[in-house]
C-alpha atoms as one frame of an Amber mdcrd trajectory, in Angstrom:
protein
  10.075  41.077  60.969  10.662  40.527  64.621   8.699  42.529  67.072  10.307
  44.435  69.921   8.891  41.866  72.276  10.520  39.095  70.288  13.756  41.033
  70.154  13.553  41.571  73.884  12.879  37.907  74.392  15.798  36.918  72.227
  17.899  39.571  73.953  17.050  38.215  77.375  17.618  34.591  76.426  21.357
  35.000  75.884  21.564  36.785  79.187  19.583  34.041  80.896  21.664  31.468
  79.110  24.790  33.294  80.160  23.555  33.428  83.742  22.655  29.737  83.629
  26.004  28.866  82.088  27.797  31.026  84.620  25.738  29.476  87.412  26.435
  25.949  86.216  30.072  26.790  85.689  30.227  28.434  89.081  28.646  25.350
  90.616  31.218  22.998  89.124  34.003  25.439  89.926  32.720  25.638  93.487
  32.555  21.862  93.809  36.039  21.582  92.374  37.234  24.320  94.726  35.551
  22.459  97.561  37.483  19.311  96.695  40.703  21.283  96.184  40.365  22.926
  99.559  39.742  19.581 101.188  42.875  18.242  99.469  44.937  21.266 100.523
  43.644  20.853 104.065  44.512  17.166 104.116  48.006  17.709 102.644  48.728
  20.568 105.036  47.733  18.396 107.973  49.905  15.552 106.678  52.947  17.829
 106.360  52.248  19.345 109.773  52.007  15.845 111.228  55.343  14.985 109.581
  56.929  17.997 111.310  55.236  17.042 114.565  56.623  13.478 114.413  60.192
  14.735 114.011  59.780  17.115 116.948  57.892  14.665 119.170  59.489  11.275
 118.507  63.236  11.005 119.221  65.253   9.602 116.276  62.172   8.677 114.251
  64.372   8.620 111.145  66.221   5.664 112.683  62.902   3.914 113.378  61.809
   4.420 109.757  65.112   3.107 108.414  64.968   0.085 110.729  68.080   1.148
 112.670  66.148   1.574 115.927  63.463  -0.593 117.471  59.925   0.713 117.113
  59.242  -0.032 120.787  61.575   2.823 121.789  59.322   5.326 120.042  55.826
   3.931 120.665  55.218   5.855 123.884  55.886   9.168 122.120  53.133   8.573
 119.545  50.142   7.812 121.801  48.890  11.394 121.466  48.136  10.999 117.749
  44.316  10.928 118.141  44.311  14.386 119.697  45.715  16.019 116.540  43.161
  17.609 114.227  41.074  15.237 112.105  43.772  12.590 111.615  42.363   9.142
 112.390  45.384   6.985 111.601  48.694   7.124 109.817  51.379   4.876 108.377
  55.055   5.422 107.582  56.970   3.810 104.707  60.760   3.712 104.397  62.759
   4.727 101.319  62.107   1.311  99.789  58.319   1.648 100.071  58.122  -0.841
 102.959  55.609  -0.040 105.713  57.353   0.510 109.088  54.667   2.121 111.292
  50.898   1.510 111.360  49.054   3.574 113.969  45.864   1.518 113.573  47.565
  -1.273 115.504  48.166  -1.163 119.246  51.932  -1.645 118.942  52.246   0.536
 115.792  53.758  -2.407 113.898  52.499  -3.194 110.348  50.453  -6.401 110.051
  53.072  -7.931 107.731  56.732  -7.988 108.796  58.964  -5.711 106.657  60.888
  -8.607 105.174  57.636 -10.152 103.831  56.070  -6.982 102.437  55.854  -5.890
  98.821  56.786  -2.214  98.268  53.884   0.224  98.159  53.635   1.489  94.560
  52.284   4.907  95.528  55.094   5.379  98.060  57.741   4.555  95.470  56.147
   6.954  92.978  56.053   9.771  95.518  59.731   9.241  96.382  60.773   9.020
  92.725  58.763  11.958  91.378  58.694  14.175  94.495  54.900  14.404  94.290
  51.931  13.684  96.559  48.999  11.306  96.470  45.420  12.217  97.401  42.099
  10.486  97.183  38.786  10.904  98.903  35.790   8.707  99.319  32.239   9.093
 100.547  30.475   6.449 102.557  27.337   6.218 104.652  27.762   5.552 108.354
  24.618   5.281 110.518  22.642   7.051 107.866  25.050   9.988 107.592  27.575
  10.753 104.881  31.224  10.536 105.843  34.065  11.951 103.751  37.460  10.368
 104.264  40.687  11.745 102.765  43.654   9.517 101.954  46.915  11.548 101.683
  50.512  10.497 101.093  53.453  12.931 101.284  57.200  12.630 101.586  58.524
  12.333 105.183  60.840  15.296 104.835  63.065  16.965 107.456  65.821  19.577
 107.048  66.342  19.016 103.364  66.373  15.230 103.450  63.674  12.646 102.725
  63.380   9.720 105.135  60.328   7.971 103.690  56.635   8.497 102.986  53.888
   9.461 105.449  50.379   8.166 104.741  47.532   9.904 106.616  43.837   9.018
 106.791  41.723  11.974 107.969  38.031  12.552 108.544  37.040  15.540 106.363
  33.278  15.251 106.963  33.050  18.392 109.024  35.241  20.343 106.603  33.226
  19.087 103.609  29.932  19.968 105.265  31.146  23.409 106.273  32.460  24.107
 102.803  29.265  22.758 101.240  27.103  25.054 103.344  29.152  28.023 102.315
  29.001  27.012  98.631  25.217  26.598  98.783  24.772  30.053 100.225  27.014
  31.384  97.480  24.947  29.533  94.864  21.757  31.211  96.021  23.360  34.611
  95.573  25.130  33.812  92.313  21.955  34.176  90.223  21.722  37.844  91.045
  25.380  38.596  91.595  27.418  37.096  88.791  30.614  38.807  89.812  30.189
  37.688  93.388  29.615  34.171  92.082  33.043  34.293  90.479  34.713  35.850
  93.499  33.110  33.844  96.267  35.079  30.587  95.772  38.252  32.615  95.681
  37.307  34.403  98.868  36.396  31.145 100.538  39.620  29.585  99.372  41.633
  32.481 100.756  39.749  32.268 104.011  40.332  28.552 104.322  43.947  28.904
 103.273  44.405  31.620 105.872  42.937  29.357 108.526  45.278  26.575 107.493
  48.193  28.968 107.463  47.254  30.189 110.925  46.967  26.622 112.230  50.286
  25.679 110.627  52.023  28.742 112.037  50.545  28.066 115.462  51.766  24.469
 115.379  55.190  25.652 114.217  55.335  28.183 117.052  54.402  25.498 119.571
  57.096  23.182 118.234  59.874  25.774 117.959  59.289  28.315 120.750  59.431
  28.278 124.531  55.935  28.878 125.914  57.081  30.892 128.948  59.575  33.331
 127.449  58.603  33.294 123.769  62.185  32.559 122.786  63.389  29.718 120.582
  63.624  26.336 122.270  66.663  24.058 122.163  65.701  22.102 119.034  64.863
  25.241 117.033  68.074  26.906 118.202  70.085  23.866 117.138  68.419  23.817
 113.725  69.042  27.549 113.227  72.690  27.176 114.241  73.067  24.311 111.790
  71.642  26.438 108.969  73.978  29.311 109.819  77.026  27.049 109.858  76.078
  25.331 106.593  74.988  28.416 104.666  77.669  30.861 105.853  80.338  31.302
 103.211  83.986  31.498 104.268  84.057  35.208 103.540  80.538  35.999 104.665
  81.150  36.008 108.376  81.331  33.716 111.394  78.964  32.572 114.138  79.389
  32.866 117.910  77.340  31.096 120.571  76.854  32.554 124.053  75.534  30.282
 126.826  74.022  32.337 129.662  73.423  30.757 133.086  71.518  32.701 135.747
  73.313  32.851 139.093  71.401  32.127 142.311  68.182  31.431 140.385  67.455
  28.315 142.464  67.311  30.527 145.549  64.551  32.571 143.893  62.392  29.498
 143.373  63.124  28.185 146.860  62.475  31.427 148.727  59.949  33.355 146.605
  58.212  30.530 144.735  58.101  29.319 141.162  55.583  31.951 140.085  58.099
  34.697 140.859  60.801  32.574 139.259  58.786  32.398 136.030  58.416  36.182
 136.038  62.166  36.527 136.481  62.735  34.265 133.465  60.315  36.288 131.334
  61.942  39.543 132.424  65.364  38.063 131.674  64.273  37.185 128.137  62.972
  40.733 127.601  66.181  42.241 128.936  68.353  40.048 126.714  66.247  40.845
 123.634  66.930  44.541 124.104  70.656  43.826 123.793  70.323  42.023 120.481
  70.262  43.336 116.958  68.198  42.045 114.067  70.637  39.217 113.265  71.083
  37.743 116.753  68.639  35.114 118.009  67.765  34.237 121.609  66.786  30.785
 122.919  65.997  29.204 126.258  67.814  25.905 126.622  66.825  24.848 130.135
  65.359  25.971 133.435  67.678  28.948 133.926  69.952  28.702 130.891  69.689
  30.838 127.752  71.658  30.858 124.505  72.360  33.579 121.944  73.397  32.987
 118.348  75.482  35.912 117.084  76.669  36.219 113.463  79.723  38.492 113.240
  82.309  39.728 110.803  85.816  38.307 111.382  87.264  41.808 111.042  85.128
  42.936 114.007  85.468  39.935 116.311  85.557  42.209 119.356  81.752  42.420
 119.156  81.574  38.848 120.490  83.381  39.704 123.692  81.463  42.963 123.956
  78.088  41.197 123.824  79.159  38.809 126.579  80.080  41.691 128.868  76.887
  43.557 127.966  74.926  40.507 129.095  76.639  40.265 132.480  76.315  44.014
 133.007  72.593  43.985 132.243  71.922  40.916 134.369  73.788  42.459 137.308
  71.059  45.107 137.534  68.285  44.131 139.965  64.808  43.094 138.881  61.752
  44.635 140.518  58.891  42.139 140.561  55.755  42.568 142.677  57.434  45.298
 144.721  60.372  42.984 145.467  63.960  43.725 144.478  65.596  40.587 143.112
  69.322  40.306 142.412  70.635  37.335 140.452  73.355  38.018 137.872  74.592
  35.775 135.075  77.664  33.852 133.939  78.494  33.589 130.229  80.458  30.998
 128.256  81.308  31.820 124.637  82.488  29.825 121.619  82.950  30.937 118.014
  83.369  29.237 114.660  85.565  28.116 113.087  88.227  28.277 115.837  86.137
  26.435 118.426  84.162  24.201 116.088  82.625  23.927 112.647  79.591  21.779
 113.502  76.660  22.267 115.837  77.867  19.610 118.271  81.391  21.012 118.410
  80.291  24.615 118.913  77.610  23.800 121.496  80.013  21.574 123.417  82.677
  24.296 123.406  80.232  26.926 124.703  78.993  24.518 127.367  82.544  23.769
 128.519  83.349  27.501 128.639  80.230  28.134 130.735  81.048  25.321 133.158
  84.594  26.621 133.542  83.323  30.159 134.075  80.935  28.997 136.815  83.840
  27.325 138.602  86.450  30.054 138.220  84.786  33.389 137.410  81.109  33.273
 138.332  79.345  36.405 137.172  81.868  36.940 134.364  82.476  36.035 130.733
  84.815  33.293 129.581  85.683  32.325 126.018  86.460  28.716 125.186  90.035
  27.518 124.774  91.523  24.076 124.190  92.925  23.828 127.704  89.338  23.762
 128.986  88.610  20.768 126.777  91.656  18.946 128.133  90.559  19.724 131.682
  87.026  18.523 130.985  88.347  15.271 129.537  90.588  14.853 132.555  87.621
  15.357 134.893  85.638  12.861 132.855  88.407  10.289 133.211  88.561  10.921
 136.955  84.778  10.521 137.252  84.977   7.214 135.391  87.824   6.083 137.625
  85.869   7.105 140.749  82.832   5.106 139.727  84.951   2.065 138.888  86.909
   2.309 142.141  83.708   2.631 144.153  82.122  -0.359 142.426  85.206  -2.581
 142.830  86.522  -1.381 146.216  89.735   0.010 144.697  90.226   2.952 147.047
  92.956   2.890 149.677  93.107   4.542 153.075  96.394   5.804 154.474  96.732
   6.811 158.096  98.810   9.758 159.322  99.989   9.540 162.958  98.817  12.085
 165.523 101.146  12.685 168.487 101.134  14.616 171.700 103.230  17.775 171.743
 106.151  15.850 173.275 106.309  13.668 170.160 106.413  10.510 172.251 102.798
   9.630 172.929 100.910   8.297 169.868  97.282   9.410 170.177  95.770   8.077
 166.960  95.601   8.486 163.184  93.832  10.594 160.608  92.279   8.556 157.776
  93.240   9.918 154.349  91.616   8.594 151.172  93.902   7.642 148.281  93.109
   6.817 144.648  95.323   5.802 141.722  94.593   5.919 138.011  94.492   2.854
 135.793  98.294   2.941 135.454  98.826   3.052 139.209  99.761   6.742 139.279
  98.353   8.515 142.375  95.576  11.061 141.852  95.681  13.938 144.305  92.705
  14.144 146.712  92.576  17.851 145.849  91.677  16.715 142.319  89.354  13.728
 142.767  87.435  14.853 145.885  85.917  17.947 144.133  84.939  15.728 141.191
  83.266  13.260 143.564  81.350  16.150 145.136  80.354  17.566 141.760  78.968
  14.295 140.329  77.208  13.228 143.527  79.513  10.369 144.557  80.858  11.928
 147.740  78.106  10.412 149.878  78.899   6.832 148.879  82.661   7.443 149.008
  82.435   9.099 152.422  80.371   6.234 153.830  82.934   3.724 152.565  85.818
   5.653 154.150  84.003   5.947 157.474  83.185   2.233 157.565  86.645   1.020
 156.540  88.386   3.402 158.971  86.216   2.192 161.852  86.912  -1.452 160.973
  90.654  -0.767 160.900  90.643   1.183 164.189  88.804  -1.623 165.940  91.965
  -3.739 165.566  94.248  -1.084 167.078  95.129  -0.707 170.748  92.220   0.703
 172.762  93.936   4.021 173.506  94.203   5.014 169.829  91.485   6.950 168.000
  90.769   7.430 164.298  89.835  10.771 162.731  87.715  10.862 159.535  86.974
  13.899 157.368  83.407  14.682 156.299  82.439  16.673 153.208  79.873  19.486
 153.572  77.817  17.799 150.840  77.384  14.699 153.014  75.262  16.771 155.408
  73.080  17.904 152.492  72.363  14.451 151.091  72.537  12.154 154.127  71.164
  11.762 157.637  74.618  11.883 159.213  73.637  10.915 162.811  71.883   7.822
 161.459  74.865   6.956 159.245  77.392   7.323 162.091  75.188   5.259 164.406
  74.891   2.463 161.836  78.661   2.415 161.181  79.428   2.167 164.910  76.935
  -0.667 165.329  78.231  -2.502 162.265  81.931  -2.232 163.112  81.769  -2.424
 166.907  84.126   0.547 167.322  83.550   2.391 170.637  82.224   5.911 169.901
  84.927   7.550 172.051  87.569   6.259 169.628  86.002   7.984 166.600  86.570
  11.619 165.698  84.826  13.370 162.806  86.418  16.387 161.161  84.303  19.072
 159.484  85.398  22.249 157.759  83.846  25.654 158.200  82.178  25.230 154.801
  79.669  22.817 156.337  78.395  25.605 158.585  77.570  28.089 155.846  74.289
  26.639 154.561  71.332  25.356 156.596  73.098  26.148 159.852  70.278  24.990
 162.125  70.101  21.551 160.500  73.866  21.047 160.694  73.938  22.199 164.337
  71.192  19.741 165.226  72.957  16.846 163.486  76.337  17.656 165.066  74.756
  17.634 168.501  73.112  14.278 167.789  76.474  12.856 166.690  78.180  14.219
 169.792  75.488  12.637 171.963  76.568   9.282 170.535  79.950   9.817 172.233
  81.821  10.748 169.054  84.311  13.650 169.096  83.966  16.498 166.595  86.889
  18.566 165.298  86.802  21.808 163.310  89.371  21.328 160.552  91.436  24.030
 158.784  90.560  26.607 161.434  91.887  30.062 160.679  91.059  29.997 156.970
  87.955  30.430 154.890  84.916  31.658 156.791  86.413  31.557 160.295  83.990
  32.901 162.856  84.195  32.865 166.629  80.431  32.450 166.652  80.866  28.878
 165.443  82.871  27.994 168.550  80.022  29.065 170.821  77.249  27.527 168.722
  78.719  24.156 167.750  79.825  21.327 170.061  83.448  21.049 168.940  86.029
  19.099 170.929  89.075  20.121 168.950  90.402  22.823 166.647  92.821  21.783
 163.896  94.966  24.726 162.835  95.579  24.862 159.089  99.100  23.979 157.944
  99.456  27.367 156.230 100.314  28.807 159.670 103.461  26.652 159.793 105.196
  28.494 156.936 106.754  31.298 159.013 105.867  30.066 162.492 109.523  29.806
 163.551 110.179  33.455 162.593 110.200  35.658 165.679 107.343  38.149 165.651
 105.610  36.591 162.635 101.883  37.100 162.145 101.374  33.333 162.082 102.861
  32.967 165.573 100.694  35.778 166.960  97.508  34.378 165.419  98.315  30.839
 166.548  98.966  32.057 170.088  95.532  33.672 170.082  93.903  30.473 168.787
  95.603  28.359 171.469  94.543  30.789 174.184  90.991  30.751 172.861  91.017
  26.960 172.877  92.084  26.897 176.524  89.237  29.226 177.459  86.698  27.067
 175.602  88.254  23.784 176.769  89.161  22.745 173.220  92.192  20.686 172.230
  94.420  22.358 169.644  96.064  20.312 166.884  98.708  21.819 164.618  98.849
  20.330 161.111 101.769  20.356 158.704 104.560  20.254 161.315 107.844  19.529
 159.540 110.729  21.049 161.596 112.006  20.965 165.159 111.870  24.773 165.237
 108.138  24.632 164.613 107.751  22.060 167.393 109.641  24.290 169.847 107.307
  27.220 169.137 104.251  24.970 169.467 105.522  23.727 172.850 106.042  27.292
 173.990 102.483  28.128 172.915 101.206  25.076 174.813  99.664  23.400 171.757
  98.174  19.981 172.568  98.696  17.774 169.518 100.898  17.779 166.419 100.613
  16.147 163.030 102.994  16.352 160.098 105.873  14.832 158.172 108.254  15.395
 161.095 106.394  12.748 163.080 105.264  10.571 160.267 103.905  10.557 156.747
 100.582   8.881 155.899 101.031   5.101 156.160  99.462   2.339 154.118  98.108
  -0.768 155.831 101.454  -2.627 155.899 103.497   0.259 157.310 100.739   1.028
 159.812 100.839  -2.559 161.048 104.624  -2.343 161.391 104.357   0.910 163.393
 101.767  -0.565 165.761 103.820  -3.761 166.184 106.890  -1.669 167.012 104.836
   0.313 169.531 103.511  -2.857 171.185 107.021  -4.348 171.319 108.429  -1.153
 172.812 105.724  -1.024 175.482 106.296  -4.697 176.299 110.028  -4.084 176.722
 109.334  -1.104 178.972 107.026  -3.174 181.153 109.592  -5.997 181.339 112.320
  -3.524 182.274 110.196  -2.091 185.061 109.442  -5.558 186.418 113.145  -6.419
 186.259 114.057  -3.232 188.107 111.510  -3.991 190.799 112.889  -7.557 191.080
 116.520  -6.384 191.378 115.526  -3.918 194.061 113.981  -6.644 196.225 117.058
  -8.863 195.817 119.386  -6.060 196.948 117.303  -5.390 200.063 117.314  -9.096
 200.990 121.108  -9.263 200.597 121.589  -6.241 202.867 119.395  -7.728 205.615
 121.257 -11.020 205.416 124.631  -9.318 205.843 123.390  -7.361 208.824
């Protein structure tokens, strides 16, 4: 019979054996978990790196497929060593051919693609939609180093573009996991349950860390750091998903582009720090307007976008949201005890009427916003096809402008300027002309604003000034030339320097040049413009205020700026001949004011003798209009000047003949006497 001691011994042995078995099993499970966690870590990093490449390297899919040169993308991949534990990576195309090798300075594989054999692991991964992982341990400088070798599909938005191979240093992760496993092993002898749970807890902890890191990387890639809204690429991807996954009966999608008005003034006057606070406050204000389905994104410095799903039966919600945005943005912001007023302009486009793809819908919203900024700033404008036609027309005009500027294909016509008697020719106004590719004239009212908008007005204006001065140099010395200046030329050029250089280059006397400016040039940066106008006047050049009586007319300008002439806008000519008309009364006041300030008065748009009679009665100085002559091209201008020279020569000959006949008559009388 067995004693109690023997029974106790035999009873304890199974328990000890069980504990030993559990301990051994827990050890192997822990080691396996350790390797599994290292693999999960490596694969997560590889997939995160795949996402990072698509967000960081433009058109990497074209590089992988061989459609784009690798050199175009190299500069975007220099930051690879700063990402986690990744030491190097390679990219294979859909045929298993290596296209990118980060271990080389130029990222090119050591063997040209056409000489490579396909990588078997890459082909297997592509065929079976699986992954490849291996790890190895080596001794470096007496210390163990664990290296993970991971291959995953290069996957983006539902489509595979190749295979990404990543080599990462997992030494630190392995050591950290090993330390934690060892501590768990010491406790497992006394806490069997804890021994079973510990690897799971560690795995959850590590998985949570990986999930946190992945989510953080995703947030960095997809969200704007200042406002916390989606960035442009994430917004585009979300819009694509909505357009692809929305069923015909499930609803439609609208896009609102929001541009902040006068935001540049905030940065210029209050600083960028205040500007950043305004942007953050704008994002918060816009979020409060949105429901759970709408998404907000920041597309640029002061431009936001809203994606709005809506039901076709309730399409009025699209227009309502646009007006809610402008109403909210019209309210002032209060930042650091400062009241800031900006406002917003909104352009809207909706599918499927305005587009069925991301590019079409975004382009339509952008066109609507641009049109709204030009025609109804501070309001809401929905896209229509006429806007597209106008945009295409402006694009054609811009192309024509650039071609004409590069190939000297502009023309200058000259409109005569006469004294009030209509007999004395005083000079010409230079008027720029441009034709399209078919020779059809393009109105200056159309192409000049386009030139100003795209930044060509400076170069165009300089060309006009130079060519006009060269032409005037060949005219009789008593004739002047008048050239119009755009307000934008004063913003982008040193106008006194430009005028001085043109006069020196062409040899035209300064007194024969007149520069015309509109009141728009005086609105912004008044002190700078005043200083430059005075410098130009000191050169001996005359300065005329064009289109006086319209726009921002102010008598203060006439005291502050050194004008020599006022040009009265042609709109006053409409009812000038009507007795008691407002135009006649206003023009009389302008002429009287000019006399007091010693300014010459020029009336534009004169077309009838009745208008001329009134202008004579008002004592106007100069007239310009179709009655006296339309704008002339170079040939007709030469003919007019030749006729003038011939007429003056005949008048001089007649006077000499009259003086000669008079002397002959006196001699005959004396002889008779």
